[in-house]
Short mmCIF file of N, CA, C and O in Angstrom, two decimals:
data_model
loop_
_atom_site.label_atom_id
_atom_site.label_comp_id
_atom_site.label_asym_id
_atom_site.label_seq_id
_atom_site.Cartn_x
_atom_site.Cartn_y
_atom_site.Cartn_z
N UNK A 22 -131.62 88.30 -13.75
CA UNK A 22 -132.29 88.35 -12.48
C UNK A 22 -133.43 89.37 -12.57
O UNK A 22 -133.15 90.38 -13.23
N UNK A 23 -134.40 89.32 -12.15
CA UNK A 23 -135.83 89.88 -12.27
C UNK A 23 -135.59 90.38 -11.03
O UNK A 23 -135.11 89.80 -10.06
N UNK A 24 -136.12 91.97 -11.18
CA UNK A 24 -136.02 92.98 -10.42
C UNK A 24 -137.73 93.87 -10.12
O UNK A 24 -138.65 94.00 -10.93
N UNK A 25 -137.67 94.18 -9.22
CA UNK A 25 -139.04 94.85 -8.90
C UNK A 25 -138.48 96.46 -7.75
O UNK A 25 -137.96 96.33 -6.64
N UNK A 26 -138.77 97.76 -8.41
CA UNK A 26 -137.75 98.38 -7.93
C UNK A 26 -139.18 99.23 -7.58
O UNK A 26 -140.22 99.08 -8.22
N UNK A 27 -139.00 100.21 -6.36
CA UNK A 27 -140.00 100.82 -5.59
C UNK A 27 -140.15 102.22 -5.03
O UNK A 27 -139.95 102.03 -3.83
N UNK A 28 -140.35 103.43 -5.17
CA UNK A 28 -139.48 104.25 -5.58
C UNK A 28 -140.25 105.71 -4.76
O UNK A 28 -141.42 105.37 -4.92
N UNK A 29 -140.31 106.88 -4.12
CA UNK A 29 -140.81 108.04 -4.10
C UNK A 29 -140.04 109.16 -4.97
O UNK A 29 -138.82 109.21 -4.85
N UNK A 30 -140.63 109.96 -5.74
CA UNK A 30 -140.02 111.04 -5.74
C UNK A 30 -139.65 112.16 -4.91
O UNK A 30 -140.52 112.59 -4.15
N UNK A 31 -138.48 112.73 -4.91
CA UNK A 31 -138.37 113.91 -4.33
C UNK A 31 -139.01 115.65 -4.51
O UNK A 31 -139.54 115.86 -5.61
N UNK A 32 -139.00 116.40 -3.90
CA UNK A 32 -139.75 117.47 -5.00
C UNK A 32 -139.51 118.08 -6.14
O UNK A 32 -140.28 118.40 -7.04
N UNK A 33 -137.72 118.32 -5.95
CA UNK A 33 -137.79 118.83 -7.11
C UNK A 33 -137.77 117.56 -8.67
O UNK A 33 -137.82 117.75 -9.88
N UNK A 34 -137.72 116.84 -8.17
CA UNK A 34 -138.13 115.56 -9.44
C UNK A 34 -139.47 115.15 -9.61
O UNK A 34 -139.85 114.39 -10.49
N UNK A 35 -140.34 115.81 -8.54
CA UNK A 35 -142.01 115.54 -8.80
C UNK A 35 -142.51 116.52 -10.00
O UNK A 35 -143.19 116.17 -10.96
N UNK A 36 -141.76 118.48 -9.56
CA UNK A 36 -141.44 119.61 -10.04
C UNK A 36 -140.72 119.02 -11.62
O UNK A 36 -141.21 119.63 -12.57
N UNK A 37 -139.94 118.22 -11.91
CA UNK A 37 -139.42 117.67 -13.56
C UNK A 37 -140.70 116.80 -14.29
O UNK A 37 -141.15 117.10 -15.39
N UNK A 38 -141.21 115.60 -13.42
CA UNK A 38 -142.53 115.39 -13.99
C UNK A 38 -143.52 116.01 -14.62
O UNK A 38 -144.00 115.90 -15.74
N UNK A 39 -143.85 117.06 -13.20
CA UNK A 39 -144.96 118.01 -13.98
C UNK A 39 -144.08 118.78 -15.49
O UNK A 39 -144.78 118.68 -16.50
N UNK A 40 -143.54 119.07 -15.59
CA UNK A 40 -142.88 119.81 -16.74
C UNK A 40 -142.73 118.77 -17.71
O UNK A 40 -142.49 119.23 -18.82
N UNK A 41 -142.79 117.71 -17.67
CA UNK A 41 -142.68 116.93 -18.95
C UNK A 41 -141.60 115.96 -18.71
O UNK A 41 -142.02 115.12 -19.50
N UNK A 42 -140.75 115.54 -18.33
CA UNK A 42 -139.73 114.35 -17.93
C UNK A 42 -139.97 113.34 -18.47
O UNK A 42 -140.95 112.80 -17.96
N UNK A 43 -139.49 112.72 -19.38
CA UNK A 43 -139.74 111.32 -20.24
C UNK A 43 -139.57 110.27 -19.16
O UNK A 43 -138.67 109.52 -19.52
N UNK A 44 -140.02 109.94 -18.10
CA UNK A 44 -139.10 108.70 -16.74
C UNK A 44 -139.20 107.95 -17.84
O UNK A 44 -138.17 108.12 -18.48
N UNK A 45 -140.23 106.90 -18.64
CA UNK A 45 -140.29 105.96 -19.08
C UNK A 45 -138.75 105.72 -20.23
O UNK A 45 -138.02 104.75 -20.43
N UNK A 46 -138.75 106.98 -20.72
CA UNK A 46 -137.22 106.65 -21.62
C UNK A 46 -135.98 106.54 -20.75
O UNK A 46 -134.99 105.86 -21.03
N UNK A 47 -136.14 107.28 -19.67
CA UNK A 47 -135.42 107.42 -18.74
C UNK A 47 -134.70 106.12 -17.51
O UNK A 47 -133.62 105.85 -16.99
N UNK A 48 -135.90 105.69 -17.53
CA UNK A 48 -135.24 104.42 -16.83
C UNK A 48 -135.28 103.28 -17.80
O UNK A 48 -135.12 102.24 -17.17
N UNK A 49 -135.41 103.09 -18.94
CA UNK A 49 -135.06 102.30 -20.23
C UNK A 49 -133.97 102.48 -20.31
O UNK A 49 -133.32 101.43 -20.28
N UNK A 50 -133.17 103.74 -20.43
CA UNK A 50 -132.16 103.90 -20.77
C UNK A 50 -130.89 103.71 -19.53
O UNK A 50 -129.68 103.51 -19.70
N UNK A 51 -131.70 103.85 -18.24
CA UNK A 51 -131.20 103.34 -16.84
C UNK A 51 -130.64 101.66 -17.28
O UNK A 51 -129.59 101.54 -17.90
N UNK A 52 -131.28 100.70 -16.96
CA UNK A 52 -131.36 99.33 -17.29
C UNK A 52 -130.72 99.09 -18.21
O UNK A 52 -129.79 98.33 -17.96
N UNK A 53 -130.84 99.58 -19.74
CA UNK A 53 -129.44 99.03 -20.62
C UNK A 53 -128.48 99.77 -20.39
O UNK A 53 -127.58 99.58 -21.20
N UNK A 54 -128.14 100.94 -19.26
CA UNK A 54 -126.67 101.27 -19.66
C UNK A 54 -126.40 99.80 -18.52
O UNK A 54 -125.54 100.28 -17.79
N UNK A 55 -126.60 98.55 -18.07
CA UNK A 55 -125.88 97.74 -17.35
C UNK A 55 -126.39 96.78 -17.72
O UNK A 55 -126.63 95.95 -16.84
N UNK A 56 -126.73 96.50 -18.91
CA UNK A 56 -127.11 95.36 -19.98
C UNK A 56 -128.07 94.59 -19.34
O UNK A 56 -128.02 93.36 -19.28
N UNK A 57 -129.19 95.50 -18.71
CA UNK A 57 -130.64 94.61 -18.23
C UNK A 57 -131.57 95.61 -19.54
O UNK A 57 -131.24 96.15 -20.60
N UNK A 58 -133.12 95.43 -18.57
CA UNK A 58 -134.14 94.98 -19.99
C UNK A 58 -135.50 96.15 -18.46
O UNK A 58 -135.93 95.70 -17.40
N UNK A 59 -135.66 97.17 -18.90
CA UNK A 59 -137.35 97.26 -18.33
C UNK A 59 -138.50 96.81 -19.09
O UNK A 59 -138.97 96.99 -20.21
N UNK A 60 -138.79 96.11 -17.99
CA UNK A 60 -140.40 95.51 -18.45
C UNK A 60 -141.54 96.55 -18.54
O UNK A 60 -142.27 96.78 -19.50
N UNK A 61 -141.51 97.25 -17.04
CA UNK A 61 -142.73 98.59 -16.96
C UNK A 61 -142.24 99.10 -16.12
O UNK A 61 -141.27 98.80 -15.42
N UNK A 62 -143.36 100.47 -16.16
CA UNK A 62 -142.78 101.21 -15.33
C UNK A 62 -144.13 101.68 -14.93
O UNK A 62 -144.75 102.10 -15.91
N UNK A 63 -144.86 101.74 -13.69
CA UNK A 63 -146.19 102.36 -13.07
C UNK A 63 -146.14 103.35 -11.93
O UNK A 63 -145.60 103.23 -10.83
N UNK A 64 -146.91 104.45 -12.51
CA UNK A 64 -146.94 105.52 -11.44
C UNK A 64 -148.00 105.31 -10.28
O UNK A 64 -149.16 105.43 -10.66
N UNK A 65 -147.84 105.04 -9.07
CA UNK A 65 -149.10 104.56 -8.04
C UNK A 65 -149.06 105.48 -7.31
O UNK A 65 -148.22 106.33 -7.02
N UNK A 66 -150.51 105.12 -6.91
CA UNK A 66 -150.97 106.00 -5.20
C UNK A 66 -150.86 105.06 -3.88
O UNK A 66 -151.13 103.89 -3.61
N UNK A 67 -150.42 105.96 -3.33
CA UNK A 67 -150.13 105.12 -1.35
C UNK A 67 -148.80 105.53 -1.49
O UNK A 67 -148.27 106.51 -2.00
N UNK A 68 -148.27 104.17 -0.71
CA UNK A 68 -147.07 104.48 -0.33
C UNK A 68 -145.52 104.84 -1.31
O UNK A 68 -144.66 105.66 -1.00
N UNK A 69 -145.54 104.15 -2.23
CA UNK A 69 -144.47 104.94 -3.28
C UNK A 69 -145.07 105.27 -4.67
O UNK A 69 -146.10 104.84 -5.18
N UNK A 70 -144.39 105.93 -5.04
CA UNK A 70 -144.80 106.80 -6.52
C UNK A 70 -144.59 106.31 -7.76
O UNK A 70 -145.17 106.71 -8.77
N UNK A 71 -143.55 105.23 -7.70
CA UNK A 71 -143.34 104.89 -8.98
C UNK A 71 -142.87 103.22 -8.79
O UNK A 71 -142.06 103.13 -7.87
N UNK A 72 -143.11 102.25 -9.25
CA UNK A 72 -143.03 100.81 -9.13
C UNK A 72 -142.85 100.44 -11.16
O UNK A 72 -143.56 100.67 -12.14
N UNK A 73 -141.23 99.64 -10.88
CA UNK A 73 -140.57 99.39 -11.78
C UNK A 73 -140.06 97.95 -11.89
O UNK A 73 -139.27 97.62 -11.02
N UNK A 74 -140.35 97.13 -12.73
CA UNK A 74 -140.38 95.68 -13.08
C UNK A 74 -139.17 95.67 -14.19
O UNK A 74 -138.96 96.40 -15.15
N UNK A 75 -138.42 94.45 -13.62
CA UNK A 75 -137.24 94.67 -15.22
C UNK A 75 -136.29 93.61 -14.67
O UNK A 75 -136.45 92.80 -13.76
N UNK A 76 -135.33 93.81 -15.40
CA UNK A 76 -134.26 92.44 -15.37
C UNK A 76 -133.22 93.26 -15.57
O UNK A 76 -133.06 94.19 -16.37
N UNK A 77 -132.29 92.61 -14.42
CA UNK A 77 -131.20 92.99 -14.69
C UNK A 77 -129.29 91.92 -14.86
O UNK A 77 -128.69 92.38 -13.88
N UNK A 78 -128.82 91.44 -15.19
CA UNK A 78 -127.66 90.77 -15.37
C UNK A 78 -127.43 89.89 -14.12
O UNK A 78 -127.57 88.68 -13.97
N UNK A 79 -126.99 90.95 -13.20
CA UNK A 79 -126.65 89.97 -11.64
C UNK A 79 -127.02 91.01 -10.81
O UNK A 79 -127.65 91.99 -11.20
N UNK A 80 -126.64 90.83 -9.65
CA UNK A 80 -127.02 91.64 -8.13
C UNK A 80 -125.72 92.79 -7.93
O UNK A 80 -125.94 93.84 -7.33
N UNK A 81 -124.88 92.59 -8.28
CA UNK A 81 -124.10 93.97 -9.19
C UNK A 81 -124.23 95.10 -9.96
O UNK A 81 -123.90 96.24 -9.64
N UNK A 82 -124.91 94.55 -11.40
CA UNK A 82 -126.06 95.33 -11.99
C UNK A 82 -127.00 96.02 -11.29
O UNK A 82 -127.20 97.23 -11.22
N UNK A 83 -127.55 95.10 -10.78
CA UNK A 83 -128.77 96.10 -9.70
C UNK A 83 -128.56 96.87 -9.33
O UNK A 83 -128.86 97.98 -9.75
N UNK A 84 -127.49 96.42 -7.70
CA UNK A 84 -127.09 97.49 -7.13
C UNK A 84 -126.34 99.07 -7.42
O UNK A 84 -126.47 100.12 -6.78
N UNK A 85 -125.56 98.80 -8.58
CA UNK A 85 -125.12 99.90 -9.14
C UNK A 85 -125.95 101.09 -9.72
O UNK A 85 -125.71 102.29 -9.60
N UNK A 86 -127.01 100.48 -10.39
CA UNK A 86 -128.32 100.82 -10.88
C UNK A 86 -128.86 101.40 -9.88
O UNK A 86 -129.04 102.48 -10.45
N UNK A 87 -129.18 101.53 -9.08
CA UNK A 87 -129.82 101.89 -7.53
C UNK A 87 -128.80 102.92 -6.95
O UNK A 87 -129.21 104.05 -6.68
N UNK A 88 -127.50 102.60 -6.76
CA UNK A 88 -126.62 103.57 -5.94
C UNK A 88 -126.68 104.77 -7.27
O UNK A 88 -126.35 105.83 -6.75
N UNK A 89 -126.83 104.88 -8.00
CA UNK A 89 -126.83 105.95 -9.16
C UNK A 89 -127.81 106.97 -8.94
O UNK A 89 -127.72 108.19 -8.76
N UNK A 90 -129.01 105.97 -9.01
CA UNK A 90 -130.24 106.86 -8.81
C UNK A 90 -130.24 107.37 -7.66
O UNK A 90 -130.80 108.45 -7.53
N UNK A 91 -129.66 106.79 -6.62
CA UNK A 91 -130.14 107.59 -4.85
C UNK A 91 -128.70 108.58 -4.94
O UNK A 91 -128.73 109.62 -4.27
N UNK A 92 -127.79 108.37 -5.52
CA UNK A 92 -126.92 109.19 -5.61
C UNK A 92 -127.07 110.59 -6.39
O UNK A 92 -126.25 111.50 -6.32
N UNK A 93 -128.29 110.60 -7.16
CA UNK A 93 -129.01 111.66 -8.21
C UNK A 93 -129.58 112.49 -7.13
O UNK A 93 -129.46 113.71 -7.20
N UNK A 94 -130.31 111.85 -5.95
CA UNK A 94 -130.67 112.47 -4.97
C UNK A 94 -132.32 113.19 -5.48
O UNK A 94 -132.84 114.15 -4.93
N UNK A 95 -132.78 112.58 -6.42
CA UNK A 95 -134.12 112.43 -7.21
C UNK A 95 -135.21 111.27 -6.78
O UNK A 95 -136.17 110.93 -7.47
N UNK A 96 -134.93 110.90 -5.84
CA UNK A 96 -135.76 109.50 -4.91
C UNK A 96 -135.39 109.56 -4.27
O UNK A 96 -134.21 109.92 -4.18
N UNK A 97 -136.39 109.15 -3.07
CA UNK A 97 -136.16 108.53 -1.66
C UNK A 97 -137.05 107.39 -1.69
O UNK A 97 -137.94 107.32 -2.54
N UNK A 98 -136.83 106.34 -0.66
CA UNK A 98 -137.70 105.46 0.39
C UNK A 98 -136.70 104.11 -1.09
O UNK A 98 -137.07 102.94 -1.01
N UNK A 99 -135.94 104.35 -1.87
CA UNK A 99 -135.72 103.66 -2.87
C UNK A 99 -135.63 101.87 -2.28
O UNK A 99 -134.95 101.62 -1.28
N UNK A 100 -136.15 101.09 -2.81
CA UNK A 100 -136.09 99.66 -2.46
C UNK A 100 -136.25 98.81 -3.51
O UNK A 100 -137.11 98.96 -4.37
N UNK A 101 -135.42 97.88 -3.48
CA UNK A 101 -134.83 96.68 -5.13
C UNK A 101 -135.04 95.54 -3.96
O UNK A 101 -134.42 95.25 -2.94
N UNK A 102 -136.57 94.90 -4.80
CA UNK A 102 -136.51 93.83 -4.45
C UNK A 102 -136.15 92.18 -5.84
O UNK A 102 -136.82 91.81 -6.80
N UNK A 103 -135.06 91.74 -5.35
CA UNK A 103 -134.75 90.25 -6.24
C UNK A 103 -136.08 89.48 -5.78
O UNK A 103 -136.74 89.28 -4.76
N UNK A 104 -136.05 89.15 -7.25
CA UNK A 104 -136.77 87.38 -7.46
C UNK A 104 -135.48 86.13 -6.72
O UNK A 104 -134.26 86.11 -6.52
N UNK A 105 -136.42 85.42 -6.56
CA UNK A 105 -135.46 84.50 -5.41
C UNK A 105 -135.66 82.86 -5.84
O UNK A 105 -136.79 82.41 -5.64
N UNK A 106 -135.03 82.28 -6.19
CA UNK A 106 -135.39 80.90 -6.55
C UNK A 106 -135.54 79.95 -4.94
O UNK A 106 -134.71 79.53 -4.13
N UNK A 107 -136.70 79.93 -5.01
CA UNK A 107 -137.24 79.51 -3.82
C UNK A 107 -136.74 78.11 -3.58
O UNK A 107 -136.61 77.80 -2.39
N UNK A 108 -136.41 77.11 -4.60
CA UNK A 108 -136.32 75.77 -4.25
C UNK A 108 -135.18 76.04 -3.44
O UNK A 108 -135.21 75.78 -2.24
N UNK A 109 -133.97 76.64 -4.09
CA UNK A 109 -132.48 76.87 -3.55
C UNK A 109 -132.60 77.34 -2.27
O UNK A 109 -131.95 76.72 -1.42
N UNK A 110 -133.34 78.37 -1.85
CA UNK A 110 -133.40 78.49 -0.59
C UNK A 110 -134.47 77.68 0.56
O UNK A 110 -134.58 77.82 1.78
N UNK A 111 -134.87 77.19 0.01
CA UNK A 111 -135.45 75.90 0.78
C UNK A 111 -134.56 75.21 1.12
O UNK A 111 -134.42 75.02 2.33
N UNK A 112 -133.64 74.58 0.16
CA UNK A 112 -132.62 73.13 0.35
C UNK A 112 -131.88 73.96 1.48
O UNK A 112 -132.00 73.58 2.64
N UNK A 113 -131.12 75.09 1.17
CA UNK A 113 -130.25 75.92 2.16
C UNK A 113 -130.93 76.00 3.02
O UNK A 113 -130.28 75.59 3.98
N UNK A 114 -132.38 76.41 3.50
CA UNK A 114 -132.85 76.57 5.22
C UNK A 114 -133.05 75.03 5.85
O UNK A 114 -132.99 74.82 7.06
N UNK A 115 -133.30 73.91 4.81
CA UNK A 115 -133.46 72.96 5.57
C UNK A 115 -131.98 72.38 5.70
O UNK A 115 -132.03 71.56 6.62
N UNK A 116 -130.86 72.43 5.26
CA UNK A 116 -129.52 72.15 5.73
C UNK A 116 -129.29 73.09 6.75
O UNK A 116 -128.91 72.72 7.86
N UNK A 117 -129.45 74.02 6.53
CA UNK A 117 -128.91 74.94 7.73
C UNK A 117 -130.13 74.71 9.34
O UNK A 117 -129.88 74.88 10.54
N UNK A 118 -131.24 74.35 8.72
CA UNK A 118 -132.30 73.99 9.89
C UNK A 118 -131.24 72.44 11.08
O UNK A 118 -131.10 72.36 12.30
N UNK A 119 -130.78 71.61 10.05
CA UNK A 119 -130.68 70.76 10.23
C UNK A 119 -129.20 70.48 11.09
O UNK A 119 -128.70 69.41 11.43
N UNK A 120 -128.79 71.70 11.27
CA UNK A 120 -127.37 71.55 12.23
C UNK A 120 -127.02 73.08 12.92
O UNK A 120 -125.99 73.68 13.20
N UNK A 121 -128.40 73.33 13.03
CA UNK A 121 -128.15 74.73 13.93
C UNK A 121 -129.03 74.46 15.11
O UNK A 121 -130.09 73.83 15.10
N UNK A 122 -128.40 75.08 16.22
CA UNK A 122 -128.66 74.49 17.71
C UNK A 122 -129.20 76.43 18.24
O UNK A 122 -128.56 77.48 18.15
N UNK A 123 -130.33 76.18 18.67
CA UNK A 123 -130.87 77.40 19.33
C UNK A 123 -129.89 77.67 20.40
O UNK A 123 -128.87 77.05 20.66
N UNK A 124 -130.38 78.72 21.00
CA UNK A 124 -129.76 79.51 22.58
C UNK A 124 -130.91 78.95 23.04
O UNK A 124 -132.03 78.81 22.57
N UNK A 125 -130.20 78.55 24.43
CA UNK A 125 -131.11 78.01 25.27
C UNK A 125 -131.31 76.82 25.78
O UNK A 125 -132.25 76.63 26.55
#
């Protein structure tokens, strides 16, 4: 499952950057301890600081991956967005379109 992960630092982990902090080995080594794969990793300006592309096993993987890091307490605003196989949820909104009755 293809993952797109979204990220601020906190200060004292902005404070580990400036000093030298490998993130890039760092969240490599994040992703295979739960047998996924980082693609990249980009430091941006605006709204979050760090935007991370990668794959991970299932939505298990992910999430565990995520409760780790916010549990490090080294990020905030943290957000994992899944790739979504769009056909599947098409067929599902138009079955579910198709026998659900509004209020009203």
């Amino acid at each position: 499952m293809k993952v797109t992960i979204l990220a601020n630092y906190e200060p004292q982990a902005a404070k580990g950057l400036m000093q030298g902090s490998d993130r890039e080995a760092a969240v490599k080594a994040l992703f295979e301890s739960v047998g996924g794969k980082m693609s990249s990793l980009m430091f941006t300006r605006g709204k979050y600081d760090v935007v991370v592309n990668g794959e991970v096993p299932d939505q298990t993987a992910g999430m565990g991956m995520a409760l780790a890091v916010r549990a490090s307490g080294s990020v905030s605003d943290l957000v994992v967005l899944e790739e979504l196989d769009m056909k599947g949820v098409l067929a599902a909104a138009n079955k579910a379109a198709g026998v659900y009755k509004p209020a009203g």
